[in-house]
CSV table of C-alpha atoms in Angstrom, one decimal:
chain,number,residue,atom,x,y,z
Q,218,UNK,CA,-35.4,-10.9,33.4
Q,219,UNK,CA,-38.4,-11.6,31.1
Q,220,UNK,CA,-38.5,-7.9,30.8
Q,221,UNK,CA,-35.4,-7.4,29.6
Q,222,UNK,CA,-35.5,-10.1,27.3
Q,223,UNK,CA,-38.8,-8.9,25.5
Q,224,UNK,CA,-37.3,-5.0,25.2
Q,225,UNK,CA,-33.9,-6.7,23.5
Q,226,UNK,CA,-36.1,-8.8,21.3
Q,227,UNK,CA,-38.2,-5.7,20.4
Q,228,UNK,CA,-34.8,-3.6,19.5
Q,229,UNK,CA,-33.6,-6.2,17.2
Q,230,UNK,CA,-36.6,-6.5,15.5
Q,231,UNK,CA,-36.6,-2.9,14.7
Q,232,UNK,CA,-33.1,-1.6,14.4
Q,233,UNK,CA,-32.1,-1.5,10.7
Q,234,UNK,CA,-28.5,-2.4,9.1
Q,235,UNK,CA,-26.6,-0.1,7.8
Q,236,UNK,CA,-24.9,-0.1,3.9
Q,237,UNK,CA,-22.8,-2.5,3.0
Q,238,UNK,CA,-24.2,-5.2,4.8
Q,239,UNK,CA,-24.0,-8.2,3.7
Q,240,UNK,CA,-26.7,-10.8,3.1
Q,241,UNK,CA,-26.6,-12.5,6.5
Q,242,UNK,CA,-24.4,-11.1,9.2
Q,243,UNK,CA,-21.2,-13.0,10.1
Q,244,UNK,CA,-21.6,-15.2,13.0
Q,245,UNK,CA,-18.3,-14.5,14.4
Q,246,UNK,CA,-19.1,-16.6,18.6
Q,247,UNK,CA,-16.6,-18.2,19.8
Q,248,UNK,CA,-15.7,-20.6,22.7
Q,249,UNK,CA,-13.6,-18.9,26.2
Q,250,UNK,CA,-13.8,-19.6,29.6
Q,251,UNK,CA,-16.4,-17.2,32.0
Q,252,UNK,CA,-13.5,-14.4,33.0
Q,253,UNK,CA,-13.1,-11.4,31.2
Q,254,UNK,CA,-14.9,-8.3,30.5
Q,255,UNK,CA,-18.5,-8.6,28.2
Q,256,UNK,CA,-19.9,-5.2,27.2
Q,257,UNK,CA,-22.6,-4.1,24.8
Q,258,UNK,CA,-24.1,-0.4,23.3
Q,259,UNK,CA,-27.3,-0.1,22.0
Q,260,UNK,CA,-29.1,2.6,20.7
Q,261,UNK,CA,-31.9,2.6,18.9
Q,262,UNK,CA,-34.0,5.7,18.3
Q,263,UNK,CA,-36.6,3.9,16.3
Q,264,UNK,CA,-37.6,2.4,19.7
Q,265,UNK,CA,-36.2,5.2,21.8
Q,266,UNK,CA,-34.1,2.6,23.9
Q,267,UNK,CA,-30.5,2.5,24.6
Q,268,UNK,CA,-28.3,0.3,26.7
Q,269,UNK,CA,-24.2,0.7,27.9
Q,270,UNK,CA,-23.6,-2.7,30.0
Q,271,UNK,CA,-21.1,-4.1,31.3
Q,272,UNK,CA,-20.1,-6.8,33.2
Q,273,UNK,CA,-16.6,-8.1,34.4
Q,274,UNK,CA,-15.9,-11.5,36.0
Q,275,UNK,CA,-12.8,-12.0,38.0
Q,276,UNK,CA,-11.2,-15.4,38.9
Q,277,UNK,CA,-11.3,-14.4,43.0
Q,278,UNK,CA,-15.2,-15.3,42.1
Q,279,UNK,CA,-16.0,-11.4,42.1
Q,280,UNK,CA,-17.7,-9.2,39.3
Q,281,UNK,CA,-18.4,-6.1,38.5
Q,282,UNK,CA,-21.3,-4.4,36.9
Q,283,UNK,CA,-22.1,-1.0,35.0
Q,284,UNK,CA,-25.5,-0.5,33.1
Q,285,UNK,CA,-27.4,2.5,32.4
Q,286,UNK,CA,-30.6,1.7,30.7
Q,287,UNK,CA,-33.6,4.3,29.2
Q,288,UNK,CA,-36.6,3.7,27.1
Q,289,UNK,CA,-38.7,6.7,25.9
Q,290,UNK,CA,-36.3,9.0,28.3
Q,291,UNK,CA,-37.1,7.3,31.4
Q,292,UNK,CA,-34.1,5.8,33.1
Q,293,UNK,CA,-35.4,2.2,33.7
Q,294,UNK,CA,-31.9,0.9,35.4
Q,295,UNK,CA,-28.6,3.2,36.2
Q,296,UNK,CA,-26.3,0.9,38.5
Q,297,UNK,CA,-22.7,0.6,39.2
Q,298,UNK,CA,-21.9,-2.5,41.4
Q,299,UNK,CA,-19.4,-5.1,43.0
Q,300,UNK,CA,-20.2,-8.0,44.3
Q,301,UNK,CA,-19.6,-11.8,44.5
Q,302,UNK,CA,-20.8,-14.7,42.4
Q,303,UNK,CA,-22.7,-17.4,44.3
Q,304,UNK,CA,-22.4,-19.9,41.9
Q,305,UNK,CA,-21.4,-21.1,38.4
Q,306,UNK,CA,-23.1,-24.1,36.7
Q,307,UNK,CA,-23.1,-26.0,33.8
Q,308,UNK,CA,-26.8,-26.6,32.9
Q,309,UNK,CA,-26.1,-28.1,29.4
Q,310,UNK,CA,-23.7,-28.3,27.3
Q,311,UNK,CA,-23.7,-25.2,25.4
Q,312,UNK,CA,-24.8,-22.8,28.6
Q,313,UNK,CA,-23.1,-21.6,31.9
Q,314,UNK,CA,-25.6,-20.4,34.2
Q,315,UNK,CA,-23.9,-17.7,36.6
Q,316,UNK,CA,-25.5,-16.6,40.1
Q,317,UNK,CA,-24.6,-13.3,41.4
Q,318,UNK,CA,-25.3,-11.9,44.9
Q,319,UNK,CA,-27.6,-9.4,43.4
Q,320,UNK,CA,-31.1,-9.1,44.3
Q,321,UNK,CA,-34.1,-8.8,41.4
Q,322,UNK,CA,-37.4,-8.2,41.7
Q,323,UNK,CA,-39.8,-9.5,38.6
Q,324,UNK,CA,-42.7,-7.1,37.9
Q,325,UNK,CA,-45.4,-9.7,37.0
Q,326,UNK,CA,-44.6,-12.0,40.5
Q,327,UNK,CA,-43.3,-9.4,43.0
Q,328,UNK,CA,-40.8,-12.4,43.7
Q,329,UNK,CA,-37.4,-11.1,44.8
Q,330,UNK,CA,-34.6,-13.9,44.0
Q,331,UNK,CA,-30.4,-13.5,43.4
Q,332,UNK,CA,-29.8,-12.4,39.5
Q,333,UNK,CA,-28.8,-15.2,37.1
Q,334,UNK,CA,-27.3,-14.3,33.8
Q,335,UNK,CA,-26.8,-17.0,31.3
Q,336,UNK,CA,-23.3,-17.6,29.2
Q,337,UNK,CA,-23.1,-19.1,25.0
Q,338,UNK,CA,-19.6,-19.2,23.9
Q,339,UNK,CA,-18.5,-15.9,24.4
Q,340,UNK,CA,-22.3,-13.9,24.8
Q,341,UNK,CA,-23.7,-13.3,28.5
Q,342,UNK,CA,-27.5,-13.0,27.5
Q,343,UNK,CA,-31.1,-14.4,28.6
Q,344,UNK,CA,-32.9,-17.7,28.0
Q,345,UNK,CA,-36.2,-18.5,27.0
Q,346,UNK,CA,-36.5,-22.5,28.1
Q,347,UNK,CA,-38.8,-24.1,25.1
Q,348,UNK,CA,-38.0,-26.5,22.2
Q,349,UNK,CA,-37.8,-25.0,18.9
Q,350,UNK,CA,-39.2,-26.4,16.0
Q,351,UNK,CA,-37.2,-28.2,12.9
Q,352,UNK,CA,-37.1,-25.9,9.7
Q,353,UNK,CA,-36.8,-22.5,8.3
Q,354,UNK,CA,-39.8,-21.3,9.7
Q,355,UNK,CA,-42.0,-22.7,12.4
Q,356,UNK,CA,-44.8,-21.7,14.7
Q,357,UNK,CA,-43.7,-21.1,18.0
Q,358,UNK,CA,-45.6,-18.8,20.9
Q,359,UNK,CA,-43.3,-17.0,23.4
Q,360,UNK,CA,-46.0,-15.9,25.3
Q,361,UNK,CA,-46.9,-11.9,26.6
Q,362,UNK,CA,-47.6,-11.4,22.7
Q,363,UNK,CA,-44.6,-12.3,20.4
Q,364,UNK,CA,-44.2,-15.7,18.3
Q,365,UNK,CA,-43.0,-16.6,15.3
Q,366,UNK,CA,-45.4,-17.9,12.1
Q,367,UNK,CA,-45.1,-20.9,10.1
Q,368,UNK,CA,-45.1,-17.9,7.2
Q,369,UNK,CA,-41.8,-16.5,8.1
Q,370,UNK,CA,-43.5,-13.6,10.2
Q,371,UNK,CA,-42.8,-12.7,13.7
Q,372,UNK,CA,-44.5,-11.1,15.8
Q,373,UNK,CA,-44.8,-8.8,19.0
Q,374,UNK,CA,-48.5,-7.4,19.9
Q,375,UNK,CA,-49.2,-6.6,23.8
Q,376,UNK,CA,-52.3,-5.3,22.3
Q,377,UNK,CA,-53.7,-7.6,19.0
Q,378,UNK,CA,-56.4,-5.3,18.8
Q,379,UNK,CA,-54.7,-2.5,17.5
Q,380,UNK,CA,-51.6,-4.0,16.2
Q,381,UNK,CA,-50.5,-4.9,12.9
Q,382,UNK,CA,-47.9,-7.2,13.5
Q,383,UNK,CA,-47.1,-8.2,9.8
Q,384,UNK,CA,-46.4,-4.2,9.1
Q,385,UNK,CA,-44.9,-3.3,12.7
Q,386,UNK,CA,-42.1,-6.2,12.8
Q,387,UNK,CA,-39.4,-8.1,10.3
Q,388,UNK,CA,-39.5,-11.2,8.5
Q,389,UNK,CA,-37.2,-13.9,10.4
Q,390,UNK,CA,-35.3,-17.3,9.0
Q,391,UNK,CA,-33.7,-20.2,10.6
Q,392,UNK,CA,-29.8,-20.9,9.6
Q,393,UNK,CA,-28.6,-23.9,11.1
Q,394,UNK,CA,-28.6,-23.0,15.2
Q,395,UNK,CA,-29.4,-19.0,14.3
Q,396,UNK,CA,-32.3,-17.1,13.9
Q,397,UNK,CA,-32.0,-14.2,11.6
Q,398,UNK,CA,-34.2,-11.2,11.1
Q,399,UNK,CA,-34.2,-9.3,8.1
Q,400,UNK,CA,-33.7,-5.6,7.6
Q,401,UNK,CA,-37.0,-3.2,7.7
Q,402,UNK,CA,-35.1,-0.7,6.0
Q,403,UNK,CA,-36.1,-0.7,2.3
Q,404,UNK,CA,-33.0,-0.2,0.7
Q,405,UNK,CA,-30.9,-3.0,2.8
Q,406,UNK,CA,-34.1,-5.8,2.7
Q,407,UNK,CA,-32.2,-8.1,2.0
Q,408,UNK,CA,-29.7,-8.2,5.0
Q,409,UNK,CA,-30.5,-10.0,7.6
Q,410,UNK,CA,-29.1,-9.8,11.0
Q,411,UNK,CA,-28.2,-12.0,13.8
Q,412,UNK,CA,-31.2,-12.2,16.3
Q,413,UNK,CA,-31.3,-15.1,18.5
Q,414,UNK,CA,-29.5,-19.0,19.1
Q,415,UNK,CA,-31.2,-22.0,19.4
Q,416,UNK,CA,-29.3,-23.9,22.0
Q,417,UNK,CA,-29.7,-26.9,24.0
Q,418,UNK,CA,-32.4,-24.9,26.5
Q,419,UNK,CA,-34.1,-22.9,24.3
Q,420,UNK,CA,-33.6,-19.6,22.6
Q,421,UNK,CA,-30.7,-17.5,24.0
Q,422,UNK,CA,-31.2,-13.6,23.2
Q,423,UNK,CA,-27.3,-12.4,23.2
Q,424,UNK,CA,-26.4,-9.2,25.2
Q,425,UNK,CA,-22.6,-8.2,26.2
Q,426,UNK,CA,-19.7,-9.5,24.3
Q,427,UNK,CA,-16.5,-10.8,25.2
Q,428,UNK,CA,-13.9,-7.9,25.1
């Protein structure tokens, strides 16, 4: 899930707003209950990554699943399942934590464990567990290469050798519970977009919507 996570996090970092924005998007999250449909479409030439997922949750504690996922035109995930959800847990007050009956393998462990997906409001996403800093700006390591400066800069080298982080990667701000980053297109720099939530557990990187 860390993957997944760090390849979101790189596409909207990179992905540029187009005209008319305004100067910070709208947060428009609201509260529901788990069941429903939550999709999402990404793509994103400027990383060469697109994403169509969706998943549906269905009150006899069954879901669905559709996601078809490429990076540099190598298919990385193309799945259509059904299955059941194991469990659903409150783990704070702000996040649902949702166990499905679907086996994942993380690269870095080998370890093979049941997929959990996280719900805020109405966003199913992923969680990075680590306490954020007070203010506008703040240093804080993510670890695998990406962090956030004290100067407003964030960063994601693999490689710090032969990256330039300040040129390769937006500007971000803190607004309350949201992290925005700002636009790396010249003409729209200064829109800023919705990146990440600082919840109760950490930093919660949206994915599928509530239809």
């Amino acid at each position: 899930m860390k993957n997944r996570f760090l390849v979101l996090l790189v596409s909207i970092a990179v992905m540029t707003i187009i005209a008319g924005c305004s100067k910070f998007e709208e947060d428009t999250s609201y509260d529901t209950d788990l069941y429903g449909t939550y999709s999402q479409s990404i793509d994103d030439p400027s990383t060469s990554y697109s994403l169509d997922e969706t998943y549906s949750f269905n009150k006899d504690d069954t879901y669905d699943y559709m996601v078809n996922e490429v990076i540099h035109g190598e298919i990385i995930e193309n799945l259509n399942k059904s299955g059941t959800i194991l469990s659903v847990k409150e783990i704070s007050d702000d996040i649902t934590e949702i166990t499905l009956d679907r086996e994942v393998t993380f690269f870095s462990t080998q370890e093979t464990t049941y997929q959990k997906i996280y719900k805020y409001k109405n966003m199913l996403g992923y969680i990075v567990e680590i306490e954020v800093p007070k203010g506008k700006t703040f240093e804080l390591d993510l670890g695998t290469g990406v962090w956030f400066d004290e100067d407003g800069q964030y960063h994601i080298c693999m490689d710090s050798d032969i990256c330039d982080c300040n040129e390769t990667f937006p500007r971000y701000i803190r607004k309350d519970n949201i992290i925005y980053f700002q636009s790396m297109d010249e003409e729209h720099k200064n829109c800023y977009t919705i990146g990440l939530y600082i919840v109760d557990k950490g930093l919660f990187s949206p994915g599928p919507y509530k239809q």
